[in-house]
Short mmCIF file of C-alpha atoms and ligand atoms in Angstrom, two decimals:
data_model
loop_
_atom_site.label_atom_id
_atom_site.label_comp_id
_atom_site.label_asym_id
_atom_site.label_seq_id
_atom_site.Cartn_x
_atom_site.Cartn_y
_atom_site.Cartn_z
CA MET G 1 -0.01 0.14 0.01
CA ASN G 2 1.15 2.84 -0.78
CA ALA G 3 1.65 5.61 2.25
CA ILE G 4 -0.38 8.62 1.99
CA ASN G 5 1.60 12.08 3.76
CA PRO G 6 0.13 14.72 5.51
CA ALA G 7 0.05 17.43 2.46
CA LYS G 8 2.55 20.22 3.20
CA ILE G 9 1.94 23.83 2.28
CA THR G 10 4.26 25.93 0.66
CA LYS G 11 2.46 28.62 0.01
CA ILE G 12 -0.93 30.81 1.49
CA LEU G 13 -2.72 33.07 -1.10
CA PRO G 14 -3.60 36.38 0.39
CA ASP G 15 -6.98 37.17 1.12
CA SER G 16 -8.01 33.34 1.25
CA ILE G 17 -9.77 31.82 3.66
CA ALA G 18 -6.37 29.71 4.49
CA ALA G 19 -4.98 33.46 5.25
CA GLU G 20 -8.15 34.46 7.52
CA MET G 21 -7.52 31.44 9.18
CA GLY G 22 -3.96 31.79 10.10
CA PHE G 23 -2.83 28.89 7.96
CA GLU G 24 1.28 28.61 8.11
CA VAL G 25 3.67 27.63 5.45
CA GLY G 26 5.23 24.71 6.61
CA ASP G 27 1.81 23.46 8.30
CA ALA G 28 0.26 19.98 6.55
CA ILE G 29 -2.81 18.81 5.99
CA ILE G 30 -3.38 15.35 7.48
CA SER G 31 -7.03 14.83 6.10
CA ILE G 32 -10.32 16.76 4.80
CA ASN G 33 -13.37 15.28 6.27
CA GLY G 34 -11.69 12.10 7.60
CA THR G 35 -10.37 11.17 4.47
CA SER G 36 -6.27 11.48 3.37
CA PRO G 37 -6.17 13.02 0.20
CA ARG G 38 -3.54 10.85 -1.78
CA ASP G 39 -2.61 13.97 -4.04
CA LEU G 40 -4.11 16.94 -5.71
CA ILE G 41 -6.80 15.44 -7.62
CA ASP G 42 -8.33 14.23 -4.48
CA TYR G 43 -7.50 17.40 -2.52
CA GLN G 44 -9.64 19.22 -4.64
CA PHE G 45 -12.11 16.97 -4.67
CA LEU G 46 -12.50 17.03 -1.46
CA CYS G 47 -12.40 20.70 -1.41
CA ALA G 48 -15.68 20.68 -3.55
CA ASP G 49 -17.29 20.64 -0.53
CA GLU G 50 -19.60 23.26 1.42
CA LEU G 51 -18.45 21.85 5.17
CA LEU G 52 -14.78 20.85 5.67
CA GLU G 53 -13.26 19.65 8.87
CA LEU G 54 -9.94 19.58 8.41
CA GLU G 55 -7.05 17.73 10.64
CA VAL G 56 -3.73 19.57 10.25
CA ILE G 57 -0.23 19.35 11.74
CA ASP G 58 1.64 22.37 12.61
CA THR G 59 5.44 22.58 12.53
CA THR G 60 5.93 21.75 16.08
CA GLY G 61 3.95 17.85 15.48
CA LYS G 62 0.82 19.68 17.04
CA THR G 63 -2.05 18.81 15.64
CA HIS G 64 -5.38 20.82 14.77
CA LEU G 65 -9.04 20.07 14.15
CA LEU G 66 -10.59 22.93 12.22
CA GLU G 67 -14.38 23.35 10.65
CA ILE G 68 -14.60 25.46 7.22
CA GLU G 69 -18.11 26.87 6.00
CA LYS G 70 -17.28 28.29 2.53
CA ASP G 71 -19.34 28.00 -0.84
CA TYR G 72 -18.71 25.16 -2.33
CA ASP G 73 -16.06 26.55 -5.69
CA GLU G 74 -14.45 28.21 -3.12
CA GLY G 75 -10.47 27.16 -3.13
CA LEU G 76 -8.97 27.63 0.38
CA GLY G 77 -5.77 29.49 -1.03
CA LEU G 78 -3.04 27.04 -0.43
CA GLU G 79 -0.61 25.80 -2.52
CA PHE G 80 1.55 22.45 -1.70
CA ASP G 81 5.29 21.21 -2.22
CA SER G 82 4.67 18.43 -4.02
CA ALA G 83 1.28 17.63 -6.35
CA LEU G 84 1.42 13.75 -5.02
CA PHE G 85 1.17 13.26 -1.07
CA ASP G 86 1.83 9.38 -1.51
CA ASN G 87 4.77 7.99 -3.92
CA LEU G 88 5.04 8.47 -7.35
CA ILE G 89 4.05 5.85 -9.96
CA GLN G 90 7.06 4.66 -11.20
CA CYS G 91 8.14 3.85 -15.04
CA ASN G 92 8.00 0.31 -15.71
CA ASN G 93 9.51 0.29 -19.31
CA ARG G 94 13.13 0.53 -20.52
CA CYS G 95 12.65 2.71 -24.31
CA PRO G 96 15.79 2.68 -25.48
CA PHE G 97 15.21 6.44 -26.28
CA CYS G 98 14.42 7.46 -22.80
CA PHE G 99 15.91 10.90 -22.43
CA ILE G 100 16.61 9.67 -18.30
CA ASP G 101 18.67 6.92 -19.68
CA GLN G 102 20.84 9.60 -22.13
CA GLN G 103 22.09 11.73 -19.31
CA PRO G 104 25.43 11.99 -18.05
CA PRO G 105 25.75 9.88 -14.44
CA GLY G 106 26.62 11.68 -11.52
CA LYS G 107 23.88 14.11 -10.87
CA ARG G 108 21.04 14.62 -8.48
CA GLU G 109 18.86 12.07 -7.88
CA SER G 110 15.71 13.65 -8.68
CA LEU G 111 17.14 14.00 -13.00
CA TYR G 112 16.98 10.32 -13.14
CA PHE G 113 13.57 9.72 -11.25
CA LYS G 114 11.22 7.91 -14.20
CA ASP G 115 7.58 8.98 -13.84
CA ASP G 116 4.74 7.21 -15.47
CA ASP G 117 1.93 8.73 -13.60
CA TYR G 118 -1.93 9.12 -14.73
CA ARG G 119 -2.04 12.19 -12.09
CA LEU G 120 0.34 14.01 -13.30
CA SER G 121 -0.50 13.50 -16.76
CA PHE G 122 -4.56 14.63 -15.78
CA LEU G 123 -2.93 17.71 -13.67
CA TYR G 124 0.09 18.73 -15.96
CA GLY G 125 -0.25 17.25 -19.31
CA SER G 126 3.09 14.88 -19.08
CA TYR G 127 2.99 11.90 -21.37
CA LEU G 128 2.21 8.18 -19.98
CA THR G 129 2.15 4.82 -21.48
CA LEU G 130 -0.64 3.49 -19.18
CA THR G 131 1.24 0.00 -18.73
CA ASN G 132 1.92 0.08 -14.84
CA LEU G 133 -1.89 0.66 -14.26
CA SER G 134 -3.78 -1.49 -11.24
CA GLN G 135 -7.38 -2.43 -11.57
CA LYS G 136 -7.85 0.24 -8.78
CA GLU G 137 -6.30 3.14 -10.44
CA TRP G 138 -8.06 2.21 -14.01
CA ALA G 139 -11.12 2.81 -11.96
CA ARG G 140 -10.07 6.04 -10.49
CA ILE G 141 -9.72 7.51 -13.56
CA GLU G 142 -13.06 6.06 -14.64
CA GLN G 143 -15.15 7.41 -11.52
CA MET G 144 -13.24 10.69 -11.06
CA ARG G 145 -13.35 11.14 -15.34
CA LEU G 146 -9.52 12.01 -15.02
CA SER G 147 -9.57 12.79 -18.79
CA PRO G 148 -8.27 14.26 -21.13
CA LEU G 149 -4.74 11.73 -20.61
CA TYR G 150 -2.08 12.23 -22.60
CA VAL G 151 -0.66 8.86 -23.85
CA SER G 152 2.81 7.85 -25.40
CA VAL G 153 1.43 5.11 -28.36
CA HIS G 154 4.28 5.32 -30.39
CA ALA G 155 2.88 2.21 -32.21
CA THR G 156 -0.29 0.49 -32.48
CA GLU G 157 0.85 -2.91 -33.61
CA PRO G 158 1.46 -4.77 -30.44
CA GLU G 159 5.05 -6.17 -31.20
CA ILE G 160 6.02 -2.90 -32.26
CA ARG G 161 4.72 -0.85 -29.36
CA THR G 162 6.54 -3.93 -27.02
CA LYS G 163 10.02 -3.63 -29.03
CA LEU G 164 9.91 0.22 -28.44
CA LEU G 165 8.98 -0.29 -24.76
CA LYS G 166 10.52 -3.19 -24.04
CA ASN G 167 7.54 -4.27 -21.93
CA PRO G 168 5.16 -6.90 -22.86
CA ARG G 169 2.42 -5.36 -21.29
CA ALA G 170 2.77 -2.43 -24.11
CA GLY G 171 0.93 -4.53 -26.62
CA GLU G 172 -2.53 -3.43 -25.39
CA ILE G 173 -2.49 -0.19 -26.51
CA LEU G 174 -5.73 -0.65 -28.76
CA GLN G 175 -7.49 -2.58 -25.77
CA GLN G 176 -7.04 0.34 -23.71
CA ILE G 177 -7.86 3.11 -26.15
CA LYS G 178 -11.38 1.34 -26.68
CA TRP G 179 -11.51 1.10 -22.78
CA PHE G 180 -11.32 5.16 -23.16
CA GLN G 181 -14.06 5.16 -25.83
CA GLN G 182 -16.46 3.20 -23.69
CA LYS G 183 -15.83 5.07 -20.87
CA ARG G 184 -16.35 8.75 -22.86
CA LEU G 185 -13.08 9.82 -21.41
CA GLN G 186 -10.56 11.83 -23.67
CA ILE G 187 -6.48 10.88 -24.43
CA HIS G 188 -4.32 12.77 -26.43
CA ALA G 189 -1.32 10.76 -28.29
CA GLN G 190 2.19 10.87 -29.27
CA VAL G 191 4.00 9.23 -31.50
CA VAL G 192 8.13 9.32 -31.05
CA VAL G 193 9.62 8.47 -34.41
CA CYS G 194 12.42 6.13 -34.63
CA PRO G 195 13.54 5.86 -38.12
CA GLN G 196 13.57 2.02 -39.31
CA ILE G 197 11.65 0.98 -35.92
CA ASN G 198 8.20 2.28 -36.21
CA ASP G 199 7.76 4.45 -39.12
CA GLY G 200 7.30 4.23 -42.89
CA GLU G 201 3.91 1.31 -43.03
CA HIS G 202 3.83 0.94 -39.39
CA LEU G 203 3.72 5.32 -38.64
CA GLU G 204 0.61 4.94 -41.52
CA LYS G 205 -0.44 2.46 -39.56
CA THR G 206 -0.57 3.52 -36.04
CA LEU G 207 -2.06 7.32 -37.48
CA LEU G 208 -5.35 5.59 -39.07
CA ASP G 209 -5.76 3.00 -36.45
CA LEU G 210 -5.60 6.20 -33.79
CA ALA G 211 -7.66 8.28 -36.29
CA SER G 212 -10.23 5.48 -36.13
CA PHE G 213 -10.97 6.95 -32.47
CA HIS G 214 -11.59 9.91 -33.29
CA LYS G 215 -15.35 10.05 -33.56
CA GLY G 216 -18.71 11.12 -32.13
CA LYS G 217 -19.16 13.98 -29.44
CA ILE G 218 -16.71 12.92 -27.28
CA PRO G 219 -13.76 11.09 -29.56
CA ALA G 220 -11.28 9.03 -27.30
CA VAL G 221 -8.27 9.98 -29.46
CA ALA G 222 -8.75 13.89 -29.50
CA SER G 223 -5.58 14.33 -31.78
CA VAL G 224 -1.55 13.32 -31.99
CA ALA G 225 1.47 14.85 -32.13
CA VAL G 226 4.33 13.04 -34.06
CA VAL G 227 7.37 13.64 -32.85
CA PRO G 228 11.21 12.96 -33.94
CA VAL G 229 13.08 11.24 -31.29
CA GLY G 230 16.21 13.02 -29.82
CA LEU G 231 19.23 11.80 -28.90
CA THR G 232 22.28 12.82 -26.81
CA LYS G 233 25.92 11.66 -26.68
CA PHE G 234 25.12 9.59 -23.73
CA ARG G 235 22.75 7.62 -25.01
CA PRO G 236 23.54 3.85 -24.02
CA ASN G 237 25.99 1.76 -26.68
CA GLY G 238 23.64 -0.82 -29.03
CA ASP G 239 20.34 0.97 -28.60
CA GLU G 240 19.44 0.19 -32.29
CA LEU G 241 18.66 3.86 -32.86
CA ILE G 242 19.04 6.31 -35.76
CA PRO G 243 19.09 9.97 -35.51
CA VAL G 244 16.14 11.76 -37.71
CA SER G 245 18.37 13.15 -40.53
CA PRO G 246 16.98 15.44 -43.31
CA GLU G 247 15.78 13.71 -45.19
CA LYS G 248 14.10 11.58 -42.89
CA ALA G 249 12.56 14.33 -41.81
CA ALA G 250 11.57 15.56 -44.88
CA GLU G 251 10.01 11.64 -45.64
CA VAL G 252 7.89 12.23 -43.02
CA ILE G 253 6.67 15.76 -43.48
CA GLN G 254 5.70 14.54 -46.52
CA GLN G 255 3.82 11.05 -45.45
CA VAL G 256 1.82 12.93 -42.34
CA GLN G 257 0.74 15.84 -44.20
CA ASN G 258 -0.93 13.65 -46.84
CA LEU G 259 -2.81 12.03 -44.31
CA GLN G 260 -3.53 15.71 -42.53
CA THR G 261 -5.36 16.23 -46.01
CA LYS G 262 -7.31 13.35 -45.68
CA PHE G 263 -7.65 13.42 -42.29
CA ARG G 264 -9.49 17.19 -43.06
CA THR G 265 -12.07 15.87 -44.98
CA SER G 266 -12.69 12.67 -43.40
CA LEU G 267 -12.83 14.03 -39.96
CA LYS G 268 -13.10 17.92 -39.94
CA SER G 269 -9.49 17.93 -38.57
CA THR G 270 -6.29 17.82 -39.14
CA PHE G 271 -6.27 15.39 -35.93
CA VAL G 272 -2.47 14.29 -36.76
CA TRP G 273 0.66 17.34 -36.11
CA LEU G 274 3.93 17.47 -36.58
CA ALA G 275 5.76 18.40 -33.98
CA ASP G 276 7.98 22.36 -35.16
CA GLU G 277 11.33 19.97 -34.68
CA TRP G 278 10.75 18.50 -38.08
CA PHE G 279 10.50 21.37 -40.01
CA LEU G 280 13.81 22.55 -38.08
CA ILE G 281 15.25 19.52 -39.10
CA ALA G 282 14.50 19.20 -42.77
CA GLY G 283 14.99 22.91 -43.07
CA GLU G 284 11.27 23.44 -44.13
CA GLU G 285 8.99 26.41 -43.73
CA LEU G 286 6.65 25.76 -40.65
CA PRO G 287 3.20 25.91 -41.68
CA PRO G 288 1.01 28.93 -41.09
CA GLU G 289 -0.38 30.09 -38.13
CA SER G 290 -4.05 28.47 -38.52
CA HIS G 291 -3.06 25.09 -39.63
CA TYR G 292 -3.15 24.48 -35.61
CA GLU G 293 -6.52 24.47 -35.01
CA ASN G 294 -6.34 25.05 -31.29
CA TYR G 295 -3.06 24.15 -30.54
CA PRO G 296 -4.51 21.04 -28.50
CA GLN G 297 -0.52 19.59 -28.75
CA ILE G 298 1.65 23.17 -27.92
CA ASP G 299 3.52 21.82 -24.79
CA ASN G 300 4.69 19.10 -27.08
CA GLY G 301 6.92 21.53 -29.50
CA VAL G 302 3.76 21.32 -31.84
CA GLY G 303 2.86 25.04 -33.12
CA SER G 304 4.52 26.46 -30.00
CA ILE G 305 6.99 29.02 -32.67
CA ARG G 306 4.24 30.22 -34.60
CA SER G 307 2.33 30.69 -31.21
CA PHE G 308 4.50 32.72 -30.17
CA LEU G 309 5.20 34.66 -33.24
CA LYS G 310 1.40 35.33 -33.18
CA GLU G 311 1.50 36.34 -29.56
CA PHE G 312 4.51 38.82 -29.80
CA ASP G 313 3.00 40.36 -32.64
CA LEU G 314 -0.14 41.28 -30.59
CA ALA G 315 2.02 42.23 -28.06
CA ALA G 316 4.38 44.32 -30.04
CA LYS G 317 1.34 46.78 -30.93
CA LYS G 318 1.64 48.01 -27.22
CA LEU G 319 5.63 48.82 -27.25
CA PRO G 320 6.89 52.29 -26.85
CA LYS G 321 8.63 54.37 -29.28
CA GLN G 322 11.84 54.53 -27.23
CA ILE G 323 12.67 53.67 -23.42
CA SER G 324 14.05 56.50 -20.80
CA THR G 325 17.66 55.22 -20.87
CA VAL G 326 19.72 52.87 -22.76
CA LYS G 327 19.16 49.17 -22.25
CA LYS G 328 21.77 46.81 -24.08
CA LEU G 329 20.69 42.93 -23.39
CA THR G 330 21.49 39.54 -24.41
CA TRP G 331 18.90 37.00 -25.67
CA VAL G 332 20.01 33.43 -25.70
CA VAL G 333 18.22 30.93 -27.52
CA GLY G 334 18.61 27.53 -29.11
CA ASN G 335 20.39 27.12 -32.73
CA ALA G 336 16.97 25.66 -34.11
CA VAL G 337 14.90 28.71 -33.64
CA GLU G 338 17.39 31.57 -34.59
CA LYS G 339 15.84 32.09 -38.09
CA ALA G 340 12.17 31.95 -36.61
CA PHE G 341 12.94 34.45 -33.79
CA GLN G 342 14.93 37.07 -35.77
CA PRO G 343 11.72 39.35 -36.98
CA ILE G 344 11.29 39.47 -33.01
CA VAL G 345 14.96 40.70 -32.37
CA GLU G 346 14.08 43.21 -35.44
CA ARG G 347 10.99 44.46 -33.94
CA LEU G 348 12.28 44.84 -30.37
CA ASN G 349 15.48 46.79 -31.81
CA LYS G 350 12.95 49.70 -33.38
CA VAL G 351 12.22 50.65 -30.04
CA GLU G 352 14.80 53.45 -29.33
CA ASN G 353 17.36 52.97 -26.90
CA LEU G 354 17.04 49.28 -26.58
CA GLU G 355 19.33 47.06 -27.90
CA ILE G 356 18.79 43.01 -28.15
CA THR G 357 21.40 40.96 -29.61
CA MET G 358 20.61 37.46 -29.81
CA ILE G 359 22.90 34.35 -29.49
CA ALA G 360 21.86 31.10 -30.89
CA LEU G 361 23.45 28.00 -29.37
CA CYS G 362 23.76 24.71 -30.13
CA SER G 363 24.33 22.15 -26.66
CA ASN G 364 28.04 20.86 -26.57
CA TYR G 365 26.66 19.21 -23.72
CA TRP G 366 24.46 16.63 -25.39
CA GLY G 367 26.56 16.66 -28.18
CA GLN G 368 23.96 18.09 -30.96
CA ASN G 369 24.67 20.65 -33.83
CA ILE G 370 20.88 21.22 -33.45
CA THR G 371 19.19 22.52 -30.50
CA VAL G 372 15.62 23.53 -29.11
CA THR G 373 15.86 25.98 -26.70
CA GLY G 374 14.62 24.08 -23.94
CA LEU G 375 17.99 22.21 -23.53
CA LEU G 376 20.51 24.18 -23.40
CA THR G 377 22.47 23.82 -20.14
CA GLY G 378 24.27 26.30 -17.97
CA GLN G 379 27.39 24.82 -19.32
CA ASP G 380 26.46 25.45 -22.34
CA LEU G 381 25.31 28.92 -21.98
CA LEU G 382 28.80 29.50 -19.83
CA SER G 383 31.05 28.17 -22.81
CA GLY G 384 29.17 30.55 -25.55
CA LEU G 385 28.27 33.31 -23.64
CA GLN G 386 31.36 34.02 -21.82
CA GLN G 387 33.54 35.31 -24.91
CA ASN G 388 30.36 37.89 -25.78
CA TYR G 389 29.98 41.24 -24.86
CA LEU G 390 26.64 40.42 -23.22
CA GLY G 391 25.65 44.57 -21.97
CA ASP G 392 23.44 45.14 -19.17
CA GLY G 393 21.79 40.91 -18.66
CA VAL G 394 21.05 37.74 -20.25
CA LEU G 395 17.49 37.25 -20.94
CA LEU G 396 16.72 33.78 -20.46
CA PRO G 397 14.03 31.82 -21.11
CA ALA G 398 12.58 29.92 -18.09
CA MET G 399 11.97 27.38 -20.55
CA MET G 400 15.52 25.89 -19.57
CA LEU G 401 14.79 25.82 -16.00
CA LYS G 402 13.14 22.51 -14.38
CA HIS G 403 9.78 23.83 -13.60
CA GLY G 404 9.57 25.86 -10.40
CA ASP G 405 13.24 25.25 -10.49
CA THR G 406 16.25 28.01 -10.37
CA CYS G 407 18.49 24.78 -12.24
CA PHE G 408 19.45 23.66 -16.11
CA LEU G 409 19.51 20.32 -17.07
CA ASP G 410 22.79 19.64 -16.09
CA ASP G 411 22.23 20.97 -12.28
CA MET G 412 24.41 24.36 -12.57
CA THR G 413 22.09 27.58 -11.01
CA VAL G 414 20.77 30.42 -12.23
CA THR G 415 22.83 31.99 -9.67
CA GLU G 416 25.78 30.35 -10.55
CA LEU G 417 25.74 31.46 -14.26
CA ALA G 418 25.37 34.65 -13.15
CA SER G 419 28.48 34.96 -11.21
CA GLU G 420 30.42 32.97 -13.92
CA LEU G 421 29.74 35.36 -16.51
CA ASN G 422 29.89 38.24 -13.95
CA THR G 423 26.27 39.43 -15.59
CA PRO G 424 23.05 39.63 -14.51
CA ILE G 425 20.64 36.81 -15.30
CA LEU G 426 16.90 37.25 -16.44
CA PRO G 427 14.73 34.15 -16.21
CA VAL G 428 11.71 35.53 -19.13
CA ARG G 429 8.35 33.16 -19.21
CA GLY G 430 6.70 33.96 -21.89
CA ILE G 431 6.24 37.14 -24.63
CA ALA G 432 4.77 39.42 -21.63
CA GLU G 433 7.82 38.98 -19.13
CA LEU G 434 10.12 39.34 -22.46
CA ILE G 435 8.54 42.44 -23.13
CA GLU G 436 8.22 43.60 -20.18
CA THR G 437 11.88 43.16 -18.87
CA CYS G 438 13.37 44.80 -22.10
CA ILE G 439 11.64 48.42 -21.28
CA LYS G 440 11.18 48.36 -17.87
S1 SF4 P 1 8.16 5.18 -21.14
FE1 SF4 P 1 9.37 7.33 -20.56
S2 SF4 P 1 10.18 7.30 -18.69
FE2 SF4 P 1 9.59 5.32 -18.63
S3 SF4 P 1 11.14 4.72 -20.34
FE3 SF4 P 1 10.02 5.00 -21.67
S4 SF4 P 1 10.75 7.46 -22.35
FE4 SF4 P 1 11.48 6.28 -20.28
#
C-alpha cells in the first residue's frame, strides 16, 4: 500500500480562507472530512464540499481540527510542495530513447526519476504509457473522470510497441484506447518516430488506427503529435536507434501532410500534427498559424514557434517608441529557432534606446548540432556566452529551467551562471515577461 504523507503547505494566497484562518507555511493537511488526500486531485475533490473538517499538523508536530464553511466552488488558497502526497507511480518500461537514460551519470537523484504517473498526466499534461496501472487506478480514472490523459502510443502494432517500450504489457494499447472510448474519456496521443522501427508503413498504420477513434461528440483520441526521436551523446551503447536526418524529416513531413489532407476531409480536423522540430531538421518552412486549430499539442512543441510569434505580434503593438535610458540585453536561444525569432529581435530593436542581441547556441553538453531552447544547459550557456559582450544582462527563456526550479538540466544554478559570467541573468517566462524585462 502506498503510504500517504500529510500535504505540506508551501504558500498561502493573500486574502484567502486559509490566510484568514491563520494557516502557516510548513503546516500540513492530514485529512479533509476524514479522508487523507493522495494527491491534488483528491484535495480538489474533497475541497468541493461546503462544510470541511480539516485535520492539520503544524511545524511543532501539534495537530489541530479546523471547521470551515464556504461556498462549494471556493478554494482554500493553499499551495503544496508536491502534487502527489503519496509515492510517484514509477515507469516500468525500458524505452531505448528514454531521455532519462541519455543523461550523464553523477547528477542529482531527482534527474533520474522515471515517472509514468497518470495523475501528473491529468494535472500537467505529461505523457504516460498506461503499462503500469492497477485495476484500482483504472477504476479511479473512470470514477473521477480524469480526462484527457496524454498517452505515448508510438505504435499500435503490439509487437512494435512492445519492442519500443521493452515491456510485454505495451501491446495492449488498442484495447486500452477502446476502454477510454467506452467510458467516454479522452486522450491526446504522441508518437515518437524512431527511424527503421516505427516509421514508414508502421507510422501510417498507427495514425490510421488512432484516427478511427476520432469520432462522435467525445472522440476518444482527441489529437496526435508526431515527434522525432531525440538522441544525446550519452545514449547507451547498442540502442539500435538511428538519428533523424534532414531527408528522413522531409519524408515524414510529406507522409503526415498527406494524411492530414485526408483527415481534414474525413474527420473535419487535421487531427495529427507534426512537432516544429521536423521542419527545423528538414530546413522547411513552418506551417502557417491557422494550421494548428486550437493548438491541442502546444506543450509538445507542436506549433509553439508560430504561437510565440503570433503572441509577440499582438504584444508588439503596445511597445513604446522609446525607453528612457539605454539598455543592452543579450537574448539566448537554441539555434533551432534562430531564424524564426529574428523578426522579434528586429522589432524590439526599433524601440529607441533598446538594443537586443540574439545569441543562438547548440548544445555541446548533449552533443547536438541543432538544439531547441529548452535543452540548453548551464554549461552550454557558459561556454557559448563567456567570450561575448553581454550588455546589461542575459534574457534567459525560463523553459531551460526545470518547472519552478532555478537549476538547468545539468544541475548548474542560475546564480552560479550569473556569477561565472559576471552578468545578471534575467529568466523570462513567455512573451509578456520578455517584453516587460526589455522595456521596464
Ligand atoms: S516510458 Fe518514458 S520514462 Fe519510461 S522508459 Fe520510456 S521514455 Fe523513459
